[in-house]
XYZ file of C-alpha atoms in Angstrom:
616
model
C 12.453 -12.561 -1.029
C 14.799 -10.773 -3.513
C 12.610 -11.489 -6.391
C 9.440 -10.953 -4.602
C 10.129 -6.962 -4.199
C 10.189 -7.058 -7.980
C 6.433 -7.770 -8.144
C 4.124 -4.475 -8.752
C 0.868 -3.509 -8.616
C 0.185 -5.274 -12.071
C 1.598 -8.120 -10.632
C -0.833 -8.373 -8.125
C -3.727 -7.541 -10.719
C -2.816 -9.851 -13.110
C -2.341 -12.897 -10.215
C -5.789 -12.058 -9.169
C -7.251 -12.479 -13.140
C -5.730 -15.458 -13.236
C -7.369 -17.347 -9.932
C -10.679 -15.663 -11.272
C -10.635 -17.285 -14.384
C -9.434 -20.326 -13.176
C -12.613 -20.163 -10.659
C -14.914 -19.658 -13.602
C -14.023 -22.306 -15.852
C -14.178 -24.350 -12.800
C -17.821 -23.284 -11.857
C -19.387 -23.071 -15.507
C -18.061 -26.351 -17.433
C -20.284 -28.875 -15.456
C -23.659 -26.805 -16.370
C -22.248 -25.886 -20.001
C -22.048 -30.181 -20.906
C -25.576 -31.127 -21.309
C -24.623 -34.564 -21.872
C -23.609 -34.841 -17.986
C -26.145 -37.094 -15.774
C -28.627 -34.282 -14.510
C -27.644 -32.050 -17.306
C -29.208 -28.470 -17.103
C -32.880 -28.053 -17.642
C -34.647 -24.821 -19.449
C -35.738 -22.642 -16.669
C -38.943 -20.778 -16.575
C -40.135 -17.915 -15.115
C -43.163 -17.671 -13.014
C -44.837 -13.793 -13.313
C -48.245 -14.188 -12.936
C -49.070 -15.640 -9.323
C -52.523 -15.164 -6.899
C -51.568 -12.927 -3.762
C -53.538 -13.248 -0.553
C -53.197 -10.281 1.795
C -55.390 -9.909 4.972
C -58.571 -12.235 3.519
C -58.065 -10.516 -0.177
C -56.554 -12.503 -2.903
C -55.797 -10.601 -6.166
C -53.448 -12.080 -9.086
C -50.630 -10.351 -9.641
C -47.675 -9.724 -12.587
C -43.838 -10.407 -10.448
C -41.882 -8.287 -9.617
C -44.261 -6.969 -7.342
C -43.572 -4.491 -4.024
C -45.843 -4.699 -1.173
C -45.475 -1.180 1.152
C -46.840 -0.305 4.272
C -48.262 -2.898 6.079
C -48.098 -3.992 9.776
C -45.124 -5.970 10.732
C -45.787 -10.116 10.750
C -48.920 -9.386 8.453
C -48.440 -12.856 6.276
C -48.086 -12.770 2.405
C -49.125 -15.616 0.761
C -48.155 -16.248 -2.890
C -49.502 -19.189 -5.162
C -48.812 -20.366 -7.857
C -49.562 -23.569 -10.323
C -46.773 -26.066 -11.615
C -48.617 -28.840 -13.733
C -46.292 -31.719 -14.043
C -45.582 -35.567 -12.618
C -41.890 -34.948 -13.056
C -39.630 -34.441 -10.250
C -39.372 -30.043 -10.039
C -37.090 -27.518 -8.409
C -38.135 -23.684 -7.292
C -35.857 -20.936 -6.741
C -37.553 -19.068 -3.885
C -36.055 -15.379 -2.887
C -36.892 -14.087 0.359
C -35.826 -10.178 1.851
C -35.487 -9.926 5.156
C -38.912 -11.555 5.824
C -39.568 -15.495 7.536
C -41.559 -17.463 4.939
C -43.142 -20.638 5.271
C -43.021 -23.107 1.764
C -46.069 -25.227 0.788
C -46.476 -28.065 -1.680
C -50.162 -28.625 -2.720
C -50.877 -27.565 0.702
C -48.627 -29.500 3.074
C -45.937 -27.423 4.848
C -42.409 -28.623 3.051
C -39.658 -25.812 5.168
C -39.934 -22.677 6.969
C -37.514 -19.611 7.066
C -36.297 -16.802 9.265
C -38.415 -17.978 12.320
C -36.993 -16.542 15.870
C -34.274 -18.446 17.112
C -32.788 -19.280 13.449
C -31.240 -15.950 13.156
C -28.791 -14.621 15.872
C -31.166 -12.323 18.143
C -29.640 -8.598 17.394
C -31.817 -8.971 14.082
C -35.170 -8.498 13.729
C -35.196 -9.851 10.203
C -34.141 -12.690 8.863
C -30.633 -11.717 6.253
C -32.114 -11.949 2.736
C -31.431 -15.171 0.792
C -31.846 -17.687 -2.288
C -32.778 -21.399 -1.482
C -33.822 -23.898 -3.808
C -36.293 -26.637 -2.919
C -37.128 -29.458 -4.918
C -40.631 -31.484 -5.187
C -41.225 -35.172 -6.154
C -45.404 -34.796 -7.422
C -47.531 -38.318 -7.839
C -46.315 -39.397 -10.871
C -49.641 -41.465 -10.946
C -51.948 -38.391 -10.070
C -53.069 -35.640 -12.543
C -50.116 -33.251 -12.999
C -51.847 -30.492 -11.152
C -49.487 -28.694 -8.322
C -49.578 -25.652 -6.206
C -46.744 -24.069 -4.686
C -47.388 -21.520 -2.013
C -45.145 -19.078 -0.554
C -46.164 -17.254 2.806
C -44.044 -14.109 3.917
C -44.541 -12.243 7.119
C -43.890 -8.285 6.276
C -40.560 -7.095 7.851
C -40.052 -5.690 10.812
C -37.370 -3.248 9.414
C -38.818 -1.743 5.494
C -41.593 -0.382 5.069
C -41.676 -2.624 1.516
C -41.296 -6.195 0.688
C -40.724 -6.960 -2.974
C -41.258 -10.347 -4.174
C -39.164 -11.434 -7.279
C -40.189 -13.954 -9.701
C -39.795 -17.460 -8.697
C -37.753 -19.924 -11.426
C -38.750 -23.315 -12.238
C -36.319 -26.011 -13.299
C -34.035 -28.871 -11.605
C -31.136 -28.342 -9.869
C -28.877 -27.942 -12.545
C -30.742 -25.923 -14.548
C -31.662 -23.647 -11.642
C -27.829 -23.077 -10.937
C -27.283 -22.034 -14.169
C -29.814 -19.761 -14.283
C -28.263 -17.901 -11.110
C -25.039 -19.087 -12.873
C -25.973 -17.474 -16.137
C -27.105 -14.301 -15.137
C -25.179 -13.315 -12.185
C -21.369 -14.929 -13.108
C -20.323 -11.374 -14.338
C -21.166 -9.755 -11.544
C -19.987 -12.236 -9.174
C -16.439 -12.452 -10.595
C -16.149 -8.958 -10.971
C -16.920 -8.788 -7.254
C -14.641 -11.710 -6.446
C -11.370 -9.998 -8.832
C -12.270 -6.733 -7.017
C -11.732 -8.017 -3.937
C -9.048 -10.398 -4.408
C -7.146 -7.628 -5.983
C -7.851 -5.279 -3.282
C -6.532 -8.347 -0.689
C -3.444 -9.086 -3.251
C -2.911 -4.887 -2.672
C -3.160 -4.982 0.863
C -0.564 -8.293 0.898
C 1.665 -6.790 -1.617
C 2.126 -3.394 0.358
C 2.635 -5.267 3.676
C 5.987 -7.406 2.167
C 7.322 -5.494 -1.051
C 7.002 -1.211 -0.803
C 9.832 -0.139 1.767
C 8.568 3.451 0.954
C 5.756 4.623 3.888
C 3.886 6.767 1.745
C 3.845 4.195 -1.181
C 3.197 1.510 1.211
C 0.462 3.349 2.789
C -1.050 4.286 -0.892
C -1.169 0.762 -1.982
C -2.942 -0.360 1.706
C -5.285 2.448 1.340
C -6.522 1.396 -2.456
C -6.520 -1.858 -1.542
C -8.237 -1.808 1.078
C -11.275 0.277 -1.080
C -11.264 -2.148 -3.391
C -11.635 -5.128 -0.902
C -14.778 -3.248 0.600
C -16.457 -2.630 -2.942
C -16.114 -6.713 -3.744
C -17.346 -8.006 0.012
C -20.183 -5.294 -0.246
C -21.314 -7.031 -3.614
C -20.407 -10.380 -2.845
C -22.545 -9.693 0.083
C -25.661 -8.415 -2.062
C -25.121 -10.932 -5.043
C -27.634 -13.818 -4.892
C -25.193 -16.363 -7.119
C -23.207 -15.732 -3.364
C -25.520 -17.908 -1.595
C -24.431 -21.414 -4.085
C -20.971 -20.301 -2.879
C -20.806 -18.802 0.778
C -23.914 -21.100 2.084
C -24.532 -18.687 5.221
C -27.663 -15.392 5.264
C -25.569 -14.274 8.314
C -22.142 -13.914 6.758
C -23.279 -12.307 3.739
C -25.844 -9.958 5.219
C -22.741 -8.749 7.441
C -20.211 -8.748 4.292
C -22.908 -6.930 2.519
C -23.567 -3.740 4.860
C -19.725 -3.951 6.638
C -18.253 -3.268 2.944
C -20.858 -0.986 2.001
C -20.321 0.991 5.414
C -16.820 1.431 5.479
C -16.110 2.027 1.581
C -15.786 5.664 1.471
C -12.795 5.376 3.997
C -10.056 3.561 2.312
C -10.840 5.845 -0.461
C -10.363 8.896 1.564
C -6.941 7.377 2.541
C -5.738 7.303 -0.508
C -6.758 10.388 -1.381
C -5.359 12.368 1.815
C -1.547 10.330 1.258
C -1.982 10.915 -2.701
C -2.391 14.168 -3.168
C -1.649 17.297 -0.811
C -4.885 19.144 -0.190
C -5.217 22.682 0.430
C -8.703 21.307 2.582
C -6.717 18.829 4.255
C -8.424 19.613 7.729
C -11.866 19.088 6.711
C -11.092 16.194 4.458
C -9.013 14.494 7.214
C -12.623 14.757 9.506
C -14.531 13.334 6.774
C -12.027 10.209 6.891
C -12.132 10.214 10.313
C -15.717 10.089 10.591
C -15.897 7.512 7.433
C -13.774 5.296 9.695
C -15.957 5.448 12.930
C -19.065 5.281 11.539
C -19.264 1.860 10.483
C -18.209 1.060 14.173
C -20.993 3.275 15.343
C -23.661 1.311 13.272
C -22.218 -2.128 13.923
C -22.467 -0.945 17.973
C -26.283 0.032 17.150
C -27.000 -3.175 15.527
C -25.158 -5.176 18.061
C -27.960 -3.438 20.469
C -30.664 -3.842 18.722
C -31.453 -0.130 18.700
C -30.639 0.255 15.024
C -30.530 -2.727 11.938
C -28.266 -2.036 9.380
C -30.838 -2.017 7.002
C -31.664 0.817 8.377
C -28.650 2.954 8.910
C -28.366 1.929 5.502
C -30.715 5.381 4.400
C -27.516 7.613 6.478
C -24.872 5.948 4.477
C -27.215 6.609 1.192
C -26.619 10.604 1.914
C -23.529 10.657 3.760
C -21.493 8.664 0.984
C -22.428 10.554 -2.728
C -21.815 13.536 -0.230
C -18.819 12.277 0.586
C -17.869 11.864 -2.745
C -19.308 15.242 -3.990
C -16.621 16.656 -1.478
C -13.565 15.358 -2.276
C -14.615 15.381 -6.003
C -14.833 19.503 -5.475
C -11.611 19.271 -3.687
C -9.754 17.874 -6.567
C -11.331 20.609 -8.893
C -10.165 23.273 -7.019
C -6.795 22.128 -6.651
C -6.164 20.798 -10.276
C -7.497 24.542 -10.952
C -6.825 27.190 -8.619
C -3.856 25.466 -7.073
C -2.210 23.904 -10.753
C -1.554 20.325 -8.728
C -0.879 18.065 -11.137
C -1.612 15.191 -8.918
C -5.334 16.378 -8.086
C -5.424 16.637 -11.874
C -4.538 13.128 -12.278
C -6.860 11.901 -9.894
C -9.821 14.042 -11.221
C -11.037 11.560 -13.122
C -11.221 8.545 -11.622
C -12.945 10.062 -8.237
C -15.269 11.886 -10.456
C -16.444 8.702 -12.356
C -16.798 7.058 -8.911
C -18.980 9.749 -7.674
C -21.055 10.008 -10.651
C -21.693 5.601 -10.511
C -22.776 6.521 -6.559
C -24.920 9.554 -7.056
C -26.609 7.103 -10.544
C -26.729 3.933 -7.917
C -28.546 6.134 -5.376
C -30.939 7.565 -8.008
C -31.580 4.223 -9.174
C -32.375 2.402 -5.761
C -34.970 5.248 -4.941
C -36.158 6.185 -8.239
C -35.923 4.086 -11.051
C -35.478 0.393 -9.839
C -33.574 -0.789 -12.755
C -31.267 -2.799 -10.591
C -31.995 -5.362 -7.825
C -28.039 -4.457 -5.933
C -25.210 -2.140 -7.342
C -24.300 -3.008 -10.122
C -24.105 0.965 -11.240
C -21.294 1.344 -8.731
C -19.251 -2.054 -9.326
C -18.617 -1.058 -12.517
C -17.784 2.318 -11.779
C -15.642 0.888 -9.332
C -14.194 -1.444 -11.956
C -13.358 1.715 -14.349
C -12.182 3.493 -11.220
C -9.402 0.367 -11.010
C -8.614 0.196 -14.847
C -7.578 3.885 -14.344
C -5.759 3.720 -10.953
C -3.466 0.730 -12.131
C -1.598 3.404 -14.341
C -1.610 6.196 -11.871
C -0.789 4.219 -9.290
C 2.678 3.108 -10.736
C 3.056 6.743 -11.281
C 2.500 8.114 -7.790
C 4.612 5.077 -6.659
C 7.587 5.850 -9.226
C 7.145 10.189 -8.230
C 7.143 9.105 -4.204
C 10.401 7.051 -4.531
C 11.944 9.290 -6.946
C 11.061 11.693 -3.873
C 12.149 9.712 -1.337
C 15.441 8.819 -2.845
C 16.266 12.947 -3.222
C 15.180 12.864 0.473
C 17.720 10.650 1.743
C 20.619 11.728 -0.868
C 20.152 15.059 0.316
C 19.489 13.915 4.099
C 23.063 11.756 3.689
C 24.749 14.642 2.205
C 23.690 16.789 5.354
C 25.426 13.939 7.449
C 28.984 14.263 5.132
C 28.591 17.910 5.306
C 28.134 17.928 9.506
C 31.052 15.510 9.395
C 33.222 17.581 7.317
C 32.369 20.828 9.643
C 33.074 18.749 12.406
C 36.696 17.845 11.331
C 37.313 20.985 10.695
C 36.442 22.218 13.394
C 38.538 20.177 15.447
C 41.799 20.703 13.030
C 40.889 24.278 13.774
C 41.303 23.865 17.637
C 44.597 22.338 17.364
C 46.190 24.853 15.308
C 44.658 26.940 17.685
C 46.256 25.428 20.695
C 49.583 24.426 18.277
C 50.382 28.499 17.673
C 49.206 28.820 21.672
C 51.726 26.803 21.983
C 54.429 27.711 19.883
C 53.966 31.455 21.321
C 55.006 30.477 24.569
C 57.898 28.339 23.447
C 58.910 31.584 21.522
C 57.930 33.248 24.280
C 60.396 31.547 26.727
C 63.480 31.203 23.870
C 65.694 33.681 25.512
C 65.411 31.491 28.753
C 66.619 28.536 26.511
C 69.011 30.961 25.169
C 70.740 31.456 28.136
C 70.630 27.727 29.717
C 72.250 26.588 26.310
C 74.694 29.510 26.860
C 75.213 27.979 30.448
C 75.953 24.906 29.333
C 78.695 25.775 26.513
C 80.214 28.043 29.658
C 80.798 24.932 31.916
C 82.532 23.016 29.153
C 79.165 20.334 28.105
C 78.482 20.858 24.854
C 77.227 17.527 24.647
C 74.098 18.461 27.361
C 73.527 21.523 24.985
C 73.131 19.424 22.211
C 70.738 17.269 23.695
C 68.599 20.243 25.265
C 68.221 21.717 21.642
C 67.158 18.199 19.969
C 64.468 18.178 22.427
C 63.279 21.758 22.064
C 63.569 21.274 17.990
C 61.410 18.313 18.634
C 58.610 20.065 20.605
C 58.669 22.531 18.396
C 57.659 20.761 15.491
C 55.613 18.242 16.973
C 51.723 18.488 15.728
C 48.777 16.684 17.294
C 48.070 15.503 13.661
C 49.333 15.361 9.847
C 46.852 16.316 7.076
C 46.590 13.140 4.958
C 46.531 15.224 1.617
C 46.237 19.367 0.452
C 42.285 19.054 0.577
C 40.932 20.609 3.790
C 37.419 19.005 2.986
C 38.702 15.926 1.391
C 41.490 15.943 4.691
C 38.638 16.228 6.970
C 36.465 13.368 6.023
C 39.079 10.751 5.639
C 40.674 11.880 9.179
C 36.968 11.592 10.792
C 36.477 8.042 9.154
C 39.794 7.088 9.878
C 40.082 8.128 13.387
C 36.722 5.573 13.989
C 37.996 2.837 11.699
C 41.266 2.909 14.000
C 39.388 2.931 17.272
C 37.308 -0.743 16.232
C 40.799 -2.381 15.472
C 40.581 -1.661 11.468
C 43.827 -1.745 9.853
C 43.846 1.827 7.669
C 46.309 2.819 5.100
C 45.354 6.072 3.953
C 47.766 7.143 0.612
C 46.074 10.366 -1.232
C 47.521 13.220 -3.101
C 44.420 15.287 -3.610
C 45.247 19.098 -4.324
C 44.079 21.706 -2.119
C 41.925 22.916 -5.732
C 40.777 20.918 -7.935
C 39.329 21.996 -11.500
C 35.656 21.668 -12.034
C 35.226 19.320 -8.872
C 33.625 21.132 -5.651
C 35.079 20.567 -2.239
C 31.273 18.860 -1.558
C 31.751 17.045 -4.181
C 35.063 16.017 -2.804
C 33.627 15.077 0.875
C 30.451 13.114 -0.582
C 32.649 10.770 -2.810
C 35.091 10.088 -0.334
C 32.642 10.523 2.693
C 30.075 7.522 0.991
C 33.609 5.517 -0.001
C 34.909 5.451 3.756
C 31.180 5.354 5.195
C 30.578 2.113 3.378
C 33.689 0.366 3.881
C 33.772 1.043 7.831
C 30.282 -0.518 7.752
C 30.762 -3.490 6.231
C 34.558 -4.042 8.205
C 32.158 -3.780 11.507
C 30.112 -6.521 10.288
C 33.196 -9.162 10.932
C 33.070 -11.682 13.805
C 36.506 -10.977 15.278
C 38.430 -14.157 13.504
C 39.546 -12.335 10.536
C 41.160 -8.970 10.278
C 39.400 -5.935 9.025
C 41.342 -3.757 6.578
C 40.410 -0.466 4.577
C 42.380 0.502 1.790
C 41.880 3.819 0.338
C 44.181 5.777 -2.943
C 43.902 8.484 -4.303
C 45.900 10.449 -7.839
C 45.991 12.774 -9.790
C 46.656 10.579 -13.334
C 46.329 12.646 -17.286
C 43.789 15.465 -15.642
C 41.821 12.747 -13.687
C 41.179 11.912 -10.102
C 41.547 8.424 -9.684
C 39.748 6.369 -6.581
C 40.672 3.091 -5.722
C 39.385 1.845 -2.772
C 39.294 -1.812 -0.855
C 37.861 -3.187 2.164
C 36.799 -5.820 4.012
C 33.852 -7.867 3.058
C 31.967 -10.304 5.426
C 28.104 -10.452 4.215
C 27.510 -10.842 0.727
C 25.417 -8.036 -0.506
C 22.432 -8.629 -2.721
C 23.042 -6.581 -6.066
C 21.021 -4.754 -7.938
C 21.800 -3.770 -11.596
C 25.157 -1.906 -11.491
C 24.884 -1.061 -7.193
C 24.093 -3.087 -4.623
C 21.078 -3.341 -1.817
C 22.797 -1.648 0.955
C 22.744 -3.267 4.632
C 21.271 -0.121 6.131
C 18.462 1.604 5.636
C 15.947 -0.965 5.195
C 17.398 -2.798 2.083
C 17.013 0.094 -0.332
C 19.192 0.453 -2.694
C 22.451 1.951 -1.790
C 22.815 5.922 -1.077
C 25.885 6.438 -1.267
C 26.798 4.187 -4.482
C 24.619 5.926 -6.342
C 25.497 9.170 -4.964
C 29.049 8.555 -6.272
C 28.121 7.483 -9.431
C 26.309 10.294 -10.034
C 28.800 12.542 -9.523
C 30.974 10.934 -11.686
C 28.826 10.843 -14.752
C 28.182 14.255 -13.969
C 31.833 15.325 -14.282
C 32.458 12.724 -17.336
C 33.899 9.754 -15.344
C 32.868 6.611 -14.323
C 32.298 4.561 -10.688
C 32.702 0.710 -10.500
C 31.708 -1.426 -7.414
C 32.828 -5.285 -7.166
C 32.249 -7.441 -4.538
C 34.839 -10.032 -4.772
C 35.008 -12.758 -2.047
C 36.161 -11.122 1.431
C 37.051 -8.226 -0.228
C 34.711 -5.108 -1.832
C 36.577 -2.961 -4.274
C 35.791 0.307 -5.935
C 37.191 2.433 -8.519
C 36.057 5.973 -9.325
C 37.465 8.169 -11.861
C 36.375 12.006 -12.111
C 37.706 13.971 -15.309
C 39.271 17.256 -14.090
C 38.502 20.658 -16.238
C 41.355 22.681 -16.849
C 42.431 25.320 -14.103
């Protein structure tokens, strides 16, 4: 476990590289070896194909869109294949049943009710392949005719080209022309999974940990969204269903990991309105799976919503950033300017070009925008992670120095009340000496010197007698020790306490003072309660003034090993972090020329720190 919180976000990127490449060498050497039984074909395109529609046949050029018709109204496509060989067809179909002839004798049927769970209307888009043995004894001449039904849910059914080879060759055709994309999608998402994983069991720090889940979990939408759309997906996740759901689920809910990230990234001046927009990012994807579950809505067609509502998402929080990397000066908004500004720019292009200019059968635009987006946020990420615990550690110093100080007020406070009730006291003992005065009297008058003396032993006595002895000049540095001592005492911990710390010390602070000694005695009385009760518990703690330097030894009892870490060690408390206080005390040292050494050693843990005093 130690060495896994050493793993970073580059870590997790590279791990996922790896498994992709390994997965593509994997898929593409069998179809790059000719030589292999069944070796790889040349495919062909077929383009020019006879269309019947409604009684009227007209030859058309692929790709071709049919619009507006009647839902059901069949779509049959033909088209020649003039050969005795055995043949394979790649046949697309979206979201439409079709029906697959072979010189006029039905061969397979898709998407026909009861094939497709029933809160679709349309059958999920997909790629099959079908292959056709012909007479090898007849005259070569085929026909291969494809019937669609027009959808229930677009007003549009495009019909791609259809590819003729064998099964090899057909693969890497898909293969050939979709791997990119495919194991872009596939690293995308495994690295938004390794993200997700790696901020679940590494980052102590909430706001890092939350920062890592966010992005990760954006970047694990964007790959199942275009796994989802990416034909090559059907050779490898054999199920319409699945994908059609992978497809419009990651597409859906994209916008609000991103917002996420964004809200624990940087601190908004619109935080209220962008916190609704994440908010409603988040439960709308619910609402459309409810509506599809219902069969009111398809996803295909809430689809046209999440076309507006996400570039206008974007838009937002891109103007958000501008205003406060300008009006505001945050250097954070500045840093993330960029990469939300390229992602908005791929989704407002990837819009454009589904409506307008068709150059792209899925979104390719916005993968790779996506892909930039991730090139760019695996530097600032390390940074926002290095500022937040850089943060977090000032936090907690400053939170833990709040605890020495209370403890030092408190001591004092209580030395305060018994001087208080000492001089109470010692006023009424003055108060009643010419009472004593006269019983002493009485006594040397009747001849007993002897009860006189031992009346005046016991008034000297009370007299002097003190509820407690400062353990050195220091009020603050008295004050801490006595509170850690007093609770080290009360859990059975043998204490020896020797200091000689003046009441001023040059160049050193009294808080200062308390910290050091405060995170010294904190420590040790920590680790002494960790003992099972069969060996004793000591604490140890000197303190001199040696050649102008305050010198710290202290030693204590050690019954769990601690992990180190560089020149401290991984306290017990706090969640594993690296230790507070040991730092704390180091610091301080360096500050004021000195040094601070921590050993564990056995069953015992020793320090030594040694502060260089200025003169007075």
């Amino acid at each position: 476990m130690a060495r896994l919180k050493r793993w970073t976000t580059g870590h997790a990127i590279a791990a996922a590289a790896v498994l992709l490449i390994v997965l593509a060498v994997a898929f593409s050497m069998p179809y790059r070896l000719p030589a292999l039984p069944g070796g790889a074909m040349p495919s062909r395109h077929v383009e020019q194909v006879l269309a019947a529609v409604n009684g009227e046949q007209k030859t058309l050029m692929l790709p071709y869109t049919f619009r507006n018709l009647p839902p059901g109204t069949p779509i049959s496509i033909s088209f020649p294949v003039e050969t005795r060989e055995p043949f394979s067809v790649l046949v697309k179909t979206v979201y439409a049943p079709d029906e697959v002839a072979f010189n006029g004798e039905t061969v397979s049927t898709y998407g026909t009710k009861g094939t497709y769970p029933s809160f679709l209307d349309d059958p999920p888009t997909t790629v099959r392949v079908y292959t056709f043995r012909p007479d090898p004894l007849g005259n070569g001449e085929n026909t291969i005719t494809v019937t669609y039904d027009f959808p229930h849910d677009r007003a549009q059914l495009p019909v791609a080209p259809f590819a003729i080879s064998n099964i090899s060759g057909i693969f890497r055709y898909e293969f050939m022309g979709l791997m990119a994309c495919f194991f872009l999608e596939a690293f995308l998402a495994l690295t938004g999974l390794a993200l997700v994983l790696l901020s679940l069991s590494v980052y102590r720090l909430e706001k890092g940990r939350r920062m890592l889940q966010q992005l990760g979990l954006f970047f694990l939408a964007v790959g199942v969204w275009n796994i989802g759309e990416n034909d090559f997906s059907v050779f490898v996740i054999q199920n319409p269903v699945l994908l059609y759901t992978m497809a419009f689920a990651g597409l859906f809910f994209v916008i609000a990991p991103l917002y996420g990230f964004a809200l624990t990234a940087v601190p908004f001046r619109w935080r209220r309105l962008l916190t609704t927009v994440f908010y409603a990012s988040a439960a709308l994807p619910a609402f459309a799976l409810l509506l599809q579950l219902s069969g009111l809505v398809m996803m295909m067609q809430s689809l046209f919503f999440f076309h507006v509502f996400h570039p206008a998402a974007l838009l937002l929080l891109t103007a958000a950033l501008i205003h406060e990397a300008v009006r505001e000066e945050n250097r954070r908004a500045r840093w993330m300017l960029v990469p939300i500004a390229v992602l908005c720019v791929s989704a407002v292009v990837e819009v454009l070009n589904y409506y307008v200019f068709h150059s792209f059968e899925f979104s390719l635009i916005f993968l790779f925008g996506s892909f930039v987006f991730l090139l760019l946020m695996l530097v600032l990420a390390d940074v926002f992670l290095h500022k937040d615990a850089q943060m977090r550690q000032a936090y907690e110093r400053q939170q833990h120095e709040s605890e020495l100080m209370a403890v030092r007020l408190s001591a004092e406070k209580k030395r305060h009340d018994m001087m208080m009730r000492e001089e109470r006291r010692l006023a009424k003992l003055r108060h009643d000496l010419k009472h004593h005065i006269a019983l002493l009297t009485s006594f040397i008058a009747d001849g007993d010197p002897g009860r006189a003396q031992d009346y005046l032993a016991e008034l000297s006595e009370n007299i002097r007698r003190k509820t407690s002895v400062p353990c050195c000049e220091n009020v603050a540095v008295s004050a801490v020790i006595e509170h850690y001592a007093a609770l080290a005492r009360q859990d059975g911990i043998d204490t020896v306490i020797d200091t000689d710390v003046p009441e001023k010390i040059g160049g050193i602070s009294d808080t200062e003072l308390a910290s050091v000694f405060g995170n010294l005695l904190e420590n040790a009385l920590e680790a002494c309660r960790r003992g099972n009760g069969e060996k004793a518990a000591f604490i140890q703690l000197k303190a001199r003034i040696l050649d102008q330097r305050l010198v710290i030894l202290m030693e204590n009892s050690l019954f769990e090993q601690p992990r180190p870490s560089g020149a401290f060690y991984h306290s017990s408390k706090r969640g594993g972090q690296h230790g507070i206080g040991l730092r704390s005390i180091a610091d301080i040292a360096e500050a004021h020329g000195g040094t601070a050494r921590f050993e564990a050693d056995g069953d015992a843990f020793r320090s030594s720190v040694i502060l260089e005093l200025s003169a007075q």
